[in-house]
mmCIF file of C-alpha atoms in Angstrom:
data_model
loop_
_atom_site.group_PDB
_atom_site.id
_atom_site.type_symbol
_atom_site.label_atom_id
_atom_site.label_comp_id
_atom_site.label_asym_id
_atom_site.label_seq_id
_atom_site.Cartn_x
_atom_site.Cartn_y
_atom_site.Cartn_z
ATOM 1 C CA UNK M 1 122.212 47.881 120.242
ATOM 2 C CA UNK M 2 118.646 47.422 119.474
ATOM 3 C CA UNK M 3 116.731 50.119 121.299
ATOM 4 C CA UNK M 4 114.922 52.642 119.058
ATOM 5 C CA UNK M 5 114.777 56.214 119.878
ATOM 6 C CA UNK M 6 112.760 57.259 116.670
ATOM 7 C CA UNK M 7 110.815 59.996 116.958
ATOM 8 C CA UNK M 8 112.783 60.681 120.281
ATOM 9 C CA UNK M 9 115.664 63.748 120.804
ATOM 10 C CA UNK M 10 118.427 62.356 123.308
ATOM 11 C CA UNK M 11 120.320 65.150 124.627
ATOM 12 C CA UNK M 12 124.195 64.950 126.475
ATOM 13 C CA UNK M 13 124.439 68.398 128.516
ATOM 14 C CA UNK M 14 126.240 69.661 131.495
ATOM 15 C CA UNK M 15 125.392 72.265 133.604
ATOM 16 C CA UNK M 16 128.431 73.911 135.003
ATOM 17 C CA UNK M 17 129.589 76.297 137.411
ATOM 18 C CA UNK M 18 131.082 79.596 136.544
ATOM 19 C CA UNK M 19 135.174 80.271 137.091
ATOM 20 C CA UNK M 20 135.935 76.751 139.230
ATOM 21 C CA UNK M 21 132.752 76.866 141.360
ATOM 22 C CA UNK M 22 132.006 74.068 143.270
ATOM 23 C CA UNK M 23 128.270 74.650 143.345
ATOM 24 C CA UNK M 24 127.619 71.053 144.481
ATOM 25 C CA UNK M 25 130.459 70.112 146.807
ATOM 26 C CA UNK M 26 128.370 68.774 149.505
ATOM 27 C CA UNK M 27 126.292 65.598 149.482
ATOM 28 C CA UNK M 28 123.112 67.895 150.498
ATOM 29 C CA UNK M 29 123.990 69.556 147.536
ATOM 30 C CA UNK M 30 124.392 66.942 145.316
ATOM 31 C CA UNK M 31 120.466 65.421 146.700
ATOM 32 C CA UNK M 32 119.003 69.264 145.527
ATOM 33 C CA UNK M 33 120.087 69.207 142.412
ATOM 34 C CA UNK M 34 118.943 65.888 141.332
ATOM 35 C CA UNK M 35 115.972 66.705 143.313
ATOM 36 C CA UNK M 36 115.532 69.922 141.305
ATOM 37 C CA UNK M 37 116.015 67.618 138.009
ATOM 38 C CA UNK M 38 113.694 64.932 138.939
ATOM 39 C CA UNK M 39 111.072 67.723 139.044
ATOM 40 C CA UNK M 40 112.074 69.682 136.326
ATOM 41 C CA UNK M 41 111.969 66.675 133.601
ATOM 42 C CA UNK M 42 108.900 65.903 135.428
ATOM 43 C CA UNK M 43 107.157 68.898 134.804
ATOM 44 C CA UNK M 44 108.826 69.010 130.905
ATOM 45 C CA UNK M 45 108.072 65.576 130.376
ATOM 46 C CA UNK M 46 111.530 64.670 129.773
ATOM 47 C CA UNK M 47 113.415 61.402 130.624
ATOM 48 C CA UNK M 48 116.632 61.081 132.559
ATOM 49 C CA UNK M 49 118.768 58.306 130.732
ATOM 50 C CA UNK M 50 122.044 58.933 132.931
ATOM 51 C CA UNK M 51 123.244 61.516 135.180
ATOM 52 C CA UNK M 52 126.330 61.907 137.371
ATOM 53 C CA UNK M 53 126.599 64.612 139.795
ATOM 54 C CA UNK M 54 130.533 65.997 140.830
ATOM 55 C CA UNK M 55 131.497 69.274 142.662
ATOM 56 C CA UNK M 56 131.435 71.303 139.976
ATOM 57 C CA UNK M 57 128.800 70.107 137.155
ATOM 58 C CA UNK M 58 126.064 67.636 136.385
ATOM 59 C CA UNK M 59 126.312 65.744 133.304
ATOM 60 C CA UNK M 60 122.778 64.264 132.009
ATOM 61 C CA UNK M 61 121.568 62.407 128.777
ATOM 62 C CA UNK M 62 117.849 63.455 128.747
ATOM 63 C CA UNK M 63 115.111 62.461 126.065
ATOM 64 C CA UNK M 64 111.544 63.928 124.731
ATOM 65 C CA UNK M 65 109.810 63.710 121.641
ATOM 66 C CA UNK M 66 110.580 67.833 121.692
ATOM 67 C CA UNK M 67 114.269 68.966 122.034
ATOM 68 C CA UNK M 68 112.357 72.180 123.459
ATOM 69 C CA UNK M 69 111.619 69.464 126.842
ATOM 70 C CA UNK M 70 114.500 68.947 127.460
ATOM 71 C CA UNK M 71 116.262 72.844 126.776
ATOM 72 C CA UNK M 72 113.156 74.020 129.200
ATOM 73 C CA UNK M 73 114.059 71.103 131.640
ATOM 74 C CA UNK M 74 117.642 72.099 131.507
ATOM 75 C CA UNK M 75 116.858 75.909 131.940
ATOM 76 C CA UNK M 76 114.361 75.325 134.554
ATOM 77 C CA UNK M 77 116.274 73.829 136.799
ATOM 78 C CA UNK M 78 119.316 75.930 136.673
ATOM 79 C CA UNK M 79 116.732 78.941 137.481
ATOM 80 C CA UNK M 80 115.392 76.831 140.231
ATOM 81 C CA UNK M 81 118.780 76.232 141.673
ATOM 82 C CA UNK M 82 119.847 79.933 141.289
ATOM 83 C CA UNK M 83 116.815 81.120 143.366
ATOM 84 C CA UNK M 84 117.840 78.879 146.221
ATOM 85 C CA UNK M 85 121.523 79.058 145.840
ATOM 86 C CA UNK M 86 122.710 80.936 149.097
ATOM 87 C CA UNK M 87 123.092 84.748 148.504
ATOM 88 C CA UNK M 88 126.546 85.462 147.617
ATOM 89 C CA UNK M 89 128.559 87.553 145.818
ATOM 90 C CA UNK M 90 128.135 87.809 142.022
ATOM 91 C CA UNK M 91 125.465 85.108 142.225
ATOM 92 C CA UNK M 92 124.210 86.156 138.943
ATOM 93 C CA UNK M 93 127.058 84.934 137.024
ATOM 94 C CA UNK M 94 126.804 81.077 138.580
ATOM 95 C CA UNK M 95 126.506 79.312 135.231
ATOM 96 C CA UNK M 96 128.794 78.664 132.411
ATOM 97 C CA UNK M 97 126.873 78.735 129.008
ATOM 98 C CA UNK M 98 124.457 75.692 128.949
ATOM 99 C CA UNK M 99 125.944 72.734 126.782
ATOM 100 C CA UNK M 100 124.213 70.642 124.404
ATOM 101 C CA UNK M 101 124.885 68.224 122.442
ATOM 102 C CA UNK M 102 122.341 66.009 120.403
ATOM 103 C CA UNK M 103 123.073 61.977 120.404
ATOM 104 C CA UNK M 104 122.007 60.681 116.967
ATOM 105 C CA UNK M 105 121.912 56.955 117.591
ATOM 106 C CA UNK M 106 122.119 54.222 120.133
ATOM 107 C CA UNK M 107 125.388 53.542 120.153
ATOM 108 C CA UNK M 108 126.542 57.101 120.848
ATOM 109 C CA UNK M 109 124.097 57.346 123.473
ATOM 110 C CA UNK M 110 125.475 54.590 125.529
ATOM 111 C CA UNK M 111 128.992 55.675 124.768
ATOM 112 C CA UNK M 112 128.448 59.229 126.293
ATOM 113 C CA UNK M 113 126.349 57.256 129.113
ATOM 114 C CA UNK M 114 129.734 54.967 129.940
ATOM 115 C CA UNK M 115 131.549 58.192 130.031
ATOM 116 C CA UNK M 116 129.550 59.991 132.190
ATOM 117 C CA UNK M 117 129.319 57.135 134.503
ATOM 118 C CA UNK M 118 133.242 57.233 134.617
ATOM 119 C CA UNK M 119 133.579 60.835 135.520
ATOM 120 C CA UNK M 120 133.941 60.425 139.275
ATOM 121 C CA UNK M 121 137.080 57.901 138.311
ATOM 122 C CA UNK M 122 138.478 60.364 136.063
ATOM 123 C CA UNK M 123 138.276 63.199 138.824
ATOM 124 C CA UNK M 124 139.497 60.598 141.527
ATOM 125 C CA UNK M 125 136.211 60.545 143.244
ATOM 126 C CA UNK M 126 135.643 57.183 143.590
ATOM 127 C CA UNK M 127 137.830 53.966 142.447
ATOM 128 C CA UNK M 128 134.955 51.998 141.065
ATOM 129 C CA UNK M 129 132.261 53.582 139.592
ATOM 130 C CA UNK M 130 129.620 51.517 141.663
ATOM 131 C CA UNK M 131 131.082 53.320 144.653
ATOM 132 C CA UNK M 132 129.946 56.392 143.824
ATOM 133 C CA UNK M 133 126.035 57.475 144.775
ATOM 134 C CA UNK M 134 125.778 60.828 143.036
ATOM 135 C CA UNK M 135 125.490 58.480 139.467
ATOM 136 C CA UNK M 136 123.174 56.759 137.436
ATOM 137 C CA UNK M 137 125.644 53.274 137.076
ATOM 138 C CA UNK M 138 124.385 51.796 140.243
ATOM 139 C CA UNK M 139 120.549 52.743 138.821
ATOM 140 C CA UNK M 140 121.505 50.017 135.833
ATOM 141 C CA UNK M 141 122.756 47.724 138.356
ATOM 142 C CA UNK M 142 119.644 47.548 139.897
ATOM 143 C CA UNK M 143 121.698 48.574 143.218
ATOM 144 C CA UNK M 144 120.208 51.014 145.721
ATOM 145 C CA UNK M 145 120.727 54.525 145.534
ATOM 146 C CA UNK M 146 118.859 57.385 144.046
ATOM 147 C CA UNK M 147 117.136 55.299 141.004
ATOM 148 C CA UNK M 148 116.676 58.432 139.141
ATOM 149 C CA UNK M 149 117.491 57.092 135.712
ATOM 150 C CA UNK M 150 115.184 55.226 133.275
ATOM 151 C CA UNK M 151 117.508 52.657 132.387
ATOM 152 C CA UNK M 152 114.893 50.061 129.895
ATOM 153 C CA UNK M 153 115.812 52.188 127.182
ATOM 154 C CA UNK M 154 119.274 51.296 126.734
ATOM 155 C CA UNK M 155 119.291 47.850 128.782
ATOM 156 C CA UNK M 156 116.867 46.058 126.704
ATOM 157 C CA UNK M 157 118.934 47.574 123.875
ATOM 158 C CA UNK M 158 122.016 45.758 125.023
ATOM 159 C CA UNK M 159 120.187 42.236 125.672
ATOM 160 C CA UNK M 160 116.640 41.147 126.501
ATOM 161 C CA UNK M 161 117.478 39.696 129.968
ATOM 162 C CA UNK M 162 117.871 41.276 132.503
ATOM 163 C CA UNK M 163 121.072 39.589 133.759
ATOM 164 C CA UNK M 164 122.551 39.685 130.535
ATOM 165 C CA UNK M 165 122.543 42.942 130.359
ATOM 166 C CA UNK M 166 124.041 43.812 133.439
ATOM 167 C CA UNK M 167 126.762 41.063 132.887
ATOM 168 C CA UNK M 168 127.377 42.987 129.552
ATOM 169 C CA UNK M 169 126.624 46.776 130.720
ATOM 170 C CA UNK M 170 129.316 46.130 133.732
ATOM 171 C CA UNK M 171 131.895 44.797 130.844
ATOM 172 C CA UNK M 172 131.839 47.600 128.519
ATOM 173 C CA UNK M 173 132.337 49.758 131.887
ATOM 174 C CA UNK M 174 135.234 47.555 132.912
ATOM 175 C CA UNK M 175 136.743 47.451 129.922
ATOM 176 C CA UNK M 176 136.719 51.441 129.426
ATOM 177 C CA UNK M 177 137.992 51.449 132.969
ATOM 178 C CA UNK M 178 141.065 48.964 132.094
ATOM 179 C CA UNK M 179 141.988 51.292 128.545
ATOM 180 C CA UNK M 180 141.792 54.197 130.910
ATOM 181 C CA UNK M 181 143.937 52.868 134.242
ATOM 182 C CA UNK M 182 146.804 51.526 130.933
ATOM 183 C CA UNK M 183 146.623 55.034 129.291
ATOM 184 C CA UNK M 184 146.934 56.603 132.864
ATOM 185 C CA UNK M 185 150.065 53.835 134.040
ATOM 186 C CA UNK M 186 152.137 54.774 130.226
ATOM 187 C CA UNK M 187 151.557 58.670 130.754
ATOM 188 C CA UNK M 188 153.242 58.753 134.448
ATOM 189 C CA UNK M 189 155.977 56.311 132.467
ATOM 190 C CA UNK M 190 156.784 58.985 130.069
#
């Protein structure tokens, strides 16, 4: 790949619910909290690279020139979402210690963007990760949906046309979909 992030921090993290909570289970939800992101990196003048969106967490690669953006963006909004969470028991102890993890270069950061875009496969929330709304993949498609993700970063990265890089973003996500339906067909084999 040939995008630079120099002088740039590109962050993977997850925010996730506490003991199994599904604190995004409905599609309403699932809108808030990318809502509540949107305005967070906003306000921190982060930049949302990928995001995906399942019951339980939300997995984002976000970048700044500060890594304290995107920790303030991350900590924002699960403060947000906590003061508008509906009151319930133990409320308090909603989120599972923050995790992240710095990308150092390019090619990690579209790796960990492929495999957040193939979490709702992996769950078995969707059979094709186009199908799925609640993640950035149909944002690089150019497909409507949310279009929450800056995706010239890494597209121009992976080829100067546009249609190129579709064609070649949609093979690297087929091909990590084929390795993962063979690995999945030889461990019900065994």
């Amino acid at each position: 790949m040939k995008t630079s992030f120099a002088e740039t921090h590109v962050c993977y993290a997850i925010l996730r619910g506490k003991t199994g909570r599904n604190l995004f289970e409905t599609e309403i939800r699932k809108k808030w909290i990318l809502d509540t992101v949107a305005q967070q990196k906003n306000i921190s003048g982060c930049t949302i690279l990928a995001y995906c969106v399942l019951d339980n967490e939300v997995d984002l690669i976000l970048c700044a020139s500060d890594i304290r953006q995107i920790e303030s963006c991350l900590e924002k909004t699960m403060a947000r979402y906590l003061a508008e969470y509906p009151v319930c028991s133990g409320r308090r102890e909603m989120w599972r210690k923050l995790q992240v993890t710095e990308l150092e270069n390019e090619r990690r950061v579209f790796r960990y963007c492929i495999k957040i875009h193939l979490l709702p496969l992996v769950q078995q929330l969707a059979d094709d990760p186009e199908d799925y709304w609640w993640c950035s993949y149909r944002d690089y498609l150019g497909k409507p949906g949310i279009a929450l993700a800056e995706t010239k970063l890494l597209m121009t990265g992976i080829d100067v046309g546009k249609r190129a890089a579709v064609r070649s973003f949609r093979r690297s996500h087929r091909e990590k979909i084929d390795r993962l339906c063979s690995t999945s067909i030889d461990t019900k084999r065994n």
